[in-house]
XYZ file of C-alpha atoms in Angstrom:
416
model
C 0.000 0.000 0.000
C 1.419 3.382 -1.005
C 1.551 6.475 1.195
C -1.576 8.021 -0.268
C -3.600 4.855 0.169
C -2.285 4.381 3.701
C -3.142 7.944 4.695
C -6.579 7.641 3.153
C -7.233 4.471 5.140
C -6.532 6.204 8.451
C -9.373 7.813 10.449
C -10.005 11.298 9.121
C -9.302 14.375 11.207
C -10.920 15.400 13.432
C -12.891 12.115 13.562
C -9.740 10.254 14.583
C -8.777 12.876 17.165
C -9.295 12.857 20.898
C -11.562 15.630 22.262
C -8.562 17.549 23.603
C -7.026 17.595 20.088
C -10.083 19.146 18.444
C -10.632 22.908 18.169
C -12.809 23.991 21.104
C -16.269 25.356 20.568
C -17.005 28.988 21.287
C -15.698 32.406 20.342
C -12.074 32.051 21.440
C -9.027 33.941 20.236
C -6.375 31.619 21.676
C -6.603 27.840 21.838
C -4.141 26.772 24.519
C -3.371 23.050 24.425
C -1.400 21.996 27.496
C 0.043 18.523 27.260
C 2.765 16.157 28.359
C 5.597 14.851 26.246
C 4.294 12.741 23.377
C 0.671 13.626 24.177
C -0.163 14.490 20.561
C 0.201 18.290 20.719
C 2.210 18.568 17.499
C -0.262 16.406 15.600
C -3.141 18.567 16.800
C -1.353 21.759 15.802
C -0.365 20.480 12.381
C -3.877 19.210 11.665
C -5.401 22.546 12.678
C -3.040 24.495 10.419
C -3.707 22.033 7.588
C -7.448 22.529 8.102
C -7.059 26.317 8.040
C -4.955 26.299 4.878
C -7.305 23.938 3.029
C -10.504 25.532 4.319
C -11.734 22.421 6.141
C -14.865 23.113 8.232
C -13.555 21.762 11.544
C -10.720 24.325 11.653
C -12.798 27.467 11.143
C -12.512 30.156 8.438
C -9.832 29.522 5.827
C -6.517 31.239 6.518
C -4.279 32.469 3.721
C -1.314 33.676 5.796
C -0.234 31.716 8.867
C 2.619 32.245 11.336
C 4.522 29.237 12.661
C 6.447 30.254 15.785
C 8.795 27.971 17.727
C 11.666 28.202 20.165
C 14.169 28.295 17.289
C 13.936 28.130 13.507
C 15.393 24.643 13.712
C 12.519 23.598 15.986
C 9.956 25.015 13.571
C 11.563 23.078 10.720
C 12.350 19.816 12.534
C 9.175 19.517 14.622
C 6.366 21.650 13.235
C 7.084 21.194 9.528
C 9.275 18.167 8.816
C 8.704 16.140 11.993
C 6.866 12.777 12.092
C 3.689 14.562 13.217
C 4.470 17.809 11.400
C 2.737 19.592 8.576
C 4.377 17.851 5.614
C 3.462 14.461 7.037
C -0.221 15.343 7.474
C -1.092 16.026 3.816
C -2.041 13.900 0.858
C 0.493 14.272 -1.985
C -1.888 16.362 -4.094
C -2.458 18.908 -1.312
C 0.961 18.883 0.340
C 2.650 22.296 0.660
C 6.207 22.937 -0.492
C 8.818 24.051 2.031
C 11.486 26.569 1.034
C 13.975 26.701 3.886
C 15.875 29.738 2.573
C 12.674 31.820 2.618
C 11.276 30.154 5.766
C 8.118 29.673 3.744
C 5.555 26.887 3.412
C 3.287 27.260 0.350
C 0.127 25.268 -0.478
C -1.053 24.609 -4.029
C -4.197 26.707 -3.326
C -2.143 29.806 -2.482
C -2.158 29.612 1.324
C 1.188 30.387 2.917
C 2.875 29.891 6.314
C 6.043 31.652 7.474
C 8.437 30.334 10.144
C 9.601 32.499 13.047
C 11.903 32.001 16.022
C 11.359 33.208 19.588
C 15.036 34.170 19.527
C 14.183 37.014 17.128
C 10.967 38.799 18.183
C 11.685 41.694 15.798
C 11.257 39.379 12.799
C 7.524 39.455 13.564
C 7.418 43.227 13.235
C 5.782 43.957 9.896
C 4.268 40.675 8.618
C 0.533 40.156 9.052
C -1.493 36.974 9.453
C -4.967 35.611 9.953
C -3.802 32.653 12.075
C -0.786 31.432 14.043
C 0.513 28.247 15.617
C 2.883 28.745 18.556
C 4.711 25.617 19.692
C 6.349 25.046 23.108
C 5.719 28.616 24.219
C 6.960 27.840 27.752
C 10.454 27.246 26.298
C 10.659 30.413 24.203
C 13.780 32.537 24.567
C 11.823 35.818 24.704
C 8.222 34.764 25.311
C 6.699 38.151 26.154
C 8.333 40.107 23.337
C 7.741 37.395 20.724
C 4.104 36.892 21.687
C 3.443 40.641 21.777
C 4.881 41.149 18.288
C 2.749 38.269 17.022
C -0.435 39.830 18.386
C 0.153 43.009 16.400
C 0.443 40.893 13.249
C -2.796 38.932 13.726
C -4.942 41.393 11.806
C -6.098 39.630 8.633
C -9.234 37.699 7.779
C -12.641 37.525 9.387
C -11.540 35.858 12.604
C -7.816 35.930 13.481
C -6.958 33.091 15.848
C -3.932 31.361 17.296
C -3.151 27.971 18.758
C -0.536 27.465 21.467
C 0.761 23.935 22.045
C 3.096 23.545 24.984
C 4.199 21.497 27.935
C 3.554 23.948 30.773
C 6.060 25.752 32.926
C 5.110 28.455 35.441
C 6.085 31.449 33.286
C 4.163 34.707 33.533
C 2.906 34.648 29.944
C 1.386 31.199 30.270
C -0.335 32.102 33.522
C -1.710 35.241 31.906
C -3.097 33.309 28.955
C -4.786 30.859 31.311
C -6.505 33.750 33.082
C -7.779 35.453 29.922
C -11.409 35.000 28.996
C -10.612 34.722 25.291
C -8.474 31.613 25.892
C -9.937 28.136 25.417
C -7.901 25.434 27.150
C -7.605 21.732 26.415
C -5.326 19.348 28.312
C -3.660 16.084 27.351
C -1.523 13.601 29.258
C 1.237 11.458 27.823
C -0.782 8.434 28.901
C -3.675 9.553 26.673
C -1.486 8.873 23.641
C 0.004 5.604 24.889
C -1.134 3.659 21.805
C 1.217 5.746 19.668
C 4.247 5.632 21.986
C 6.895 2.975 22.531
C 6.008 0.483 25.257
C 9.510 0.851 26.718
C 8.988 4.604 27.076
C 5.692 4.121 28.874
C 7.154 1.462 31.136
C 10.436 3.111 32.062
C 9.937 6.850 31.803
C 6.287 7.181 32.765
C 6.493 4.762 35.677
C 9.647 6.435 36.964
C 8.360 10.001 36.964
C 4.620 9.528 37.550
C 3.402 11.714 40.393
C 6.627 13.700 40.797
C 6.762 17.412 40.074
C 8.675 16.765 36.868
C 6.270 14.017 35.849
C 3.187 16.088 36.519
C 4.631 18.853 34.366
C 6.262 16.850 31.575
C 3.850 13.890 31.416
C 0.519 15.176 32.718
C 0.791 18.708 31.359
C 0.047 20.331 34.708
C 1.164 23.822 35.638
C 2.967 23.099 38.907
C 4.278 26.019 40.937
C 5.138 27.061 44.467
C 3.170 29.520 46.562
C 5.086 32.435 47.986
C 5.472 32.071 51.751
C 4.573 28.370 51.835
C 6.345 26.169 54.378
C 7.395 23.671 51.694
C 8.664 24.047 48.129
C 8.536 21.583 45.240
C 12.325 21.495 45.121
C 12.476 20.588 48.811
C 10.047 17.695 48.335
C 11.821 16.415 45.224
C 15.068 16.327 47.199
C 13.277 14.301 49.884
C 11.947 11.640 47.496
C 13.246 8.058 47.739
C 12.226 4.769 46.149
C 12.106 2.692 49.335
C 12.423 2.976 53.088
C 15.076 1.188 55.153
C 14.153 -0.994 58.096
C 11.586 0.844 60.209
C 11.580 0.883 63.982
C 8.158 2.498 64.376
C 5.167 3.079 62.115
C 2.048 5.146 62.792
C -1.141 5.904 60.896
C -2.414 9.418 61.594
C -6.081 10.354 61.184
C -7.517 13.869 61.016
C -11.309 13.265 61.016
C -13.720 15.671 59.317
C -16.517 17.361 61.209
C -19.054 16.001 58.726
C -19.366 13.374 55.993
C -21.837 15.366 53.885
C -21.058 16.254 50.273
C -18.577 19.120 50.033
C -17.303 18.645 53.578
C -13.629 18.451 54.457
C -11.732 15.255 53.681
C -10.568 12.813 56.305
C -6.779 13.002 56.421
C -5.178 9.541 56.632
C -1.381 9.468 56.349
C 1.093 6.765 57.395
C 4.750 7.309 58.194
C 7.600 5.412 59.794
C 10.854 6.145 61.592
C 13.786 4.369 60.012
C 16.766 2.684 61.599
C 18.721 5.641 60.234
C 16.724 8.028 62.420
C 14.857 9.628 59.506
C 11.108 9.860 58.966
C 9.551 8.172 55.907
C 6.090 9.065 54.613
C 4.603 5.768 53.400
C 1.011 6.354 52.313
C -1.726 8.942 51.876
C -5.214 7.441 51.817
C -7.061 10.666 52.629
C -10.522 10.901 51.107
C -13.666 13.015 51.216
C -17.241 11.829 51.584
C -16.509 8.910 53.909
C -18.772 8.106 56.816
C -17.125 7.711 60.246
C -17.269 3.944 59.807
C -15.784 4.322 56.315
C -12.734 6.355 57.287
C -12.182 4.202 60.362
C -12.095 1.034 58.219
C -9.691 2.681 55.808
C -7.341 3.707 58.615
C -7.480 0.273 60.250
C -6.783 -1.489 56.938
C -3.734 0.713 56.413
C -2.630 0.022 59.991
C -2.653 -3.719 59.338
C -1.134 -3.463 55.859
C 1.880 -1.601 57.192
C 2.073 -3.574 60.437
C 1.884 -0.244 62.247
C 2.317 0.327 65.967
C -0.667 2.572 66.531
C -3.203 4.954 65.062
C -2.781 8.582 66.060
C -6.133 10.370 65.895
C -6.965 14.019 66.400
C -10.024 14.288 68.650
C -10.800 18.010 68.443
C -13.764 17.378 66.125
C -15.211 14.295 67.759
C -13.712 13.772 71.184
C -13.913 10.229 72.554
C -16.192 9.244 69.670
C -13.190 9.233 67.287
C -11.398 6.489 69.205
C -14.676 4.631 69.686
C -15.363 4.554 65.938
C -11.872 3.190 65.245
C -12.279 0.511 67.899
C -15.598 -0.499 66.380
C -13.686 -1.252 63.200
C -11.070 -3.246 65.171
C -11.005 -3.185 68.963
C -7.436 -4.535 69.045
C -5.921 -1.442 67.408
C -4.121 0.869 69.858
C -5.310 4.456 69.430
C -3.370 7.479 70.615
C -5.644 10.491 70.956
C -4.125 13.909 70.265
C -5.695 17.327 70.629
C -4.660 20.514 68.804
C -3.975 23.355 71.223
C -2.054 25.535 68.758
C -2.833 26.795 65.276
C -2.090 24.744 62.179
C 0.865 26.925 61.164
C 2.563 26.597 64.554
C 2.075 22.828 64.517
C 3.362 22.524 60.957
C 6.504 24.641 61.344
C 8.539 22.045 63.310
C 7.559 19.383 60.769
C 8.664 21.616 57.883
C 11.961 22.063 59.739
C 12.466 18.289 59.606
C 12.364 18.484 55.798
C 14.722 21.444 55.710
C 17.156 19.525 57.907
C 16.973 16.491 55.600
C 15.299 14.353 58.253
C 12.068 13.527 56.362
C 11.620 11.483 53.198
C 8.743 10.572 50.871
C 8.680 6.970 49.656
C 7.339 7.611 46.168
C 5.048 10.473 45.199
C 1.935 11.805 46.921
C 0.642 14.508 44.536
C -2.445 15.618 46.458
C -0.602 15.747 49.788
C 2.363 17.557 48.245
C 0.035 20.096 46.637
C -1.305 20.979 50.077
C 2.196 21.179 51.535
C 3.411 23.589 48.829
C 0.243 25.685 49.076
C 0.211 26.033 52.870
C 1.211 29.556 53.881
C 0.475 31.808 56.861
C -3.169 32.202 55.906
C -3.703 28.491 55.249
C -4.394 27.062 51.794
C -5.014 29.461 48.919
C -8.393 27.754 48.369
C -9.517 28.516 51.899
C -10.202 24.830 52.541
C -8.882 22.827 55.460
C -5.459 21.176 54.844
C -6.662 17.750 55.930
C -3.890 15.677 54.349
C -1.283 18.051 55.721
C -2.846 17.897 59.196
C -2.580 14.110 59.174
C 1.045 14.318 58.012
C 1.858 16.756 60.813
C 0.330 14.446 63.419
C 2.206 11.423 62.031
C 5.636 13.063 61.933
C 5.078 14.785 65.267
C 4.342 11.415 66.874
C 7.383 9.820 65.255
C 10.001 12.546 65.480
C 8.915 15.316 67.828
C 7.194 13.503 70.695
C 8.502 10.922 73.189
C 9.076 7.643 71.286
C 7.044 4.548 71.809
C 8.101 0.957 71.522
C 10.508 0.170 68.696
C 10.670 -2.978 66.609
C 12.512 -3.457 63.358
C 10.529 -4.376 60.261
C 11.059 -3.950 56.524
C 8.226 -2.872 54.230
């Protein structure tokens, strides 16, 4: 089967596209596609530009002059134009544009034209005008603000000038501004969403290694991960504390921070397990926090974790429920020892000594705990930026306080 026949046999675009790869509905000016490595961003961008140049209905009004902007001219050529998912690869032979590298110009048989630009040279965008643009890997651009600004002045042709931005996110000011603008439509894609088109070895080795880490959430899940100013923890601090396994543990506790209510929208029940190693360091082992659980439900979950880790005791905050908290746990398993703790100081004051353990290199995370780590890096003097209760963090604080900052209990060596 020749190339033309093979291409014709493939699902047409956008019928063969995932929802995140299709142009969003609505009156948007910027389509921002945030995605992980290999998530299909380039394919989506190339198909959209192809649709614009050929006047295909899914892409919107036909565009006659299109800007292709990348980190460097080499990136525009090697990825956006000549790459395996680039523009030249997405056309049938009879409709394929011709690429003239010396002029940085892509020309279609019907007269449509695309010009290549580099973020290293914002001034090259001063003068040309377009009715559409595709910006690739904006978060890596050398001069993002200046390049993007110059492009906006050039988007002045046609009935409906639009632009598509495909990028793996990084917390740069321009990207955060685009996310906040009302004229921006956002779609998101994870590397895992495109697993059928990626090497099995890549999925097995790279994805499994980085899943849940800050780098993995950014580069694989396409999340915008950033620190909050004034927070007790930073992403860099937690990445430095990450290990694959714990050594022999001399003490293990499961900490529970019960919610005041189990109704919909109520706070979660914080359930975090941690151990003290033979090396004297603390190791966070599990986060099974969850919202919407009844008292019997969170008690069962805590008891199951206690037995799975062969823990020494459950540490439960009783501010919200008093003696009832211990009673509910004992109803789930009366043999489980329960240590009741009561908060007499504010959350910040209780969390500060625990944060100091991390800063001193005395606390480790065995694997990744994205939801817990989000709370840790968002917890500042006024609490979480969302205004919600830091339930996972509260449970972590109780666990590490019991292990590292309070008089020790019985010790027995075990390996998990």
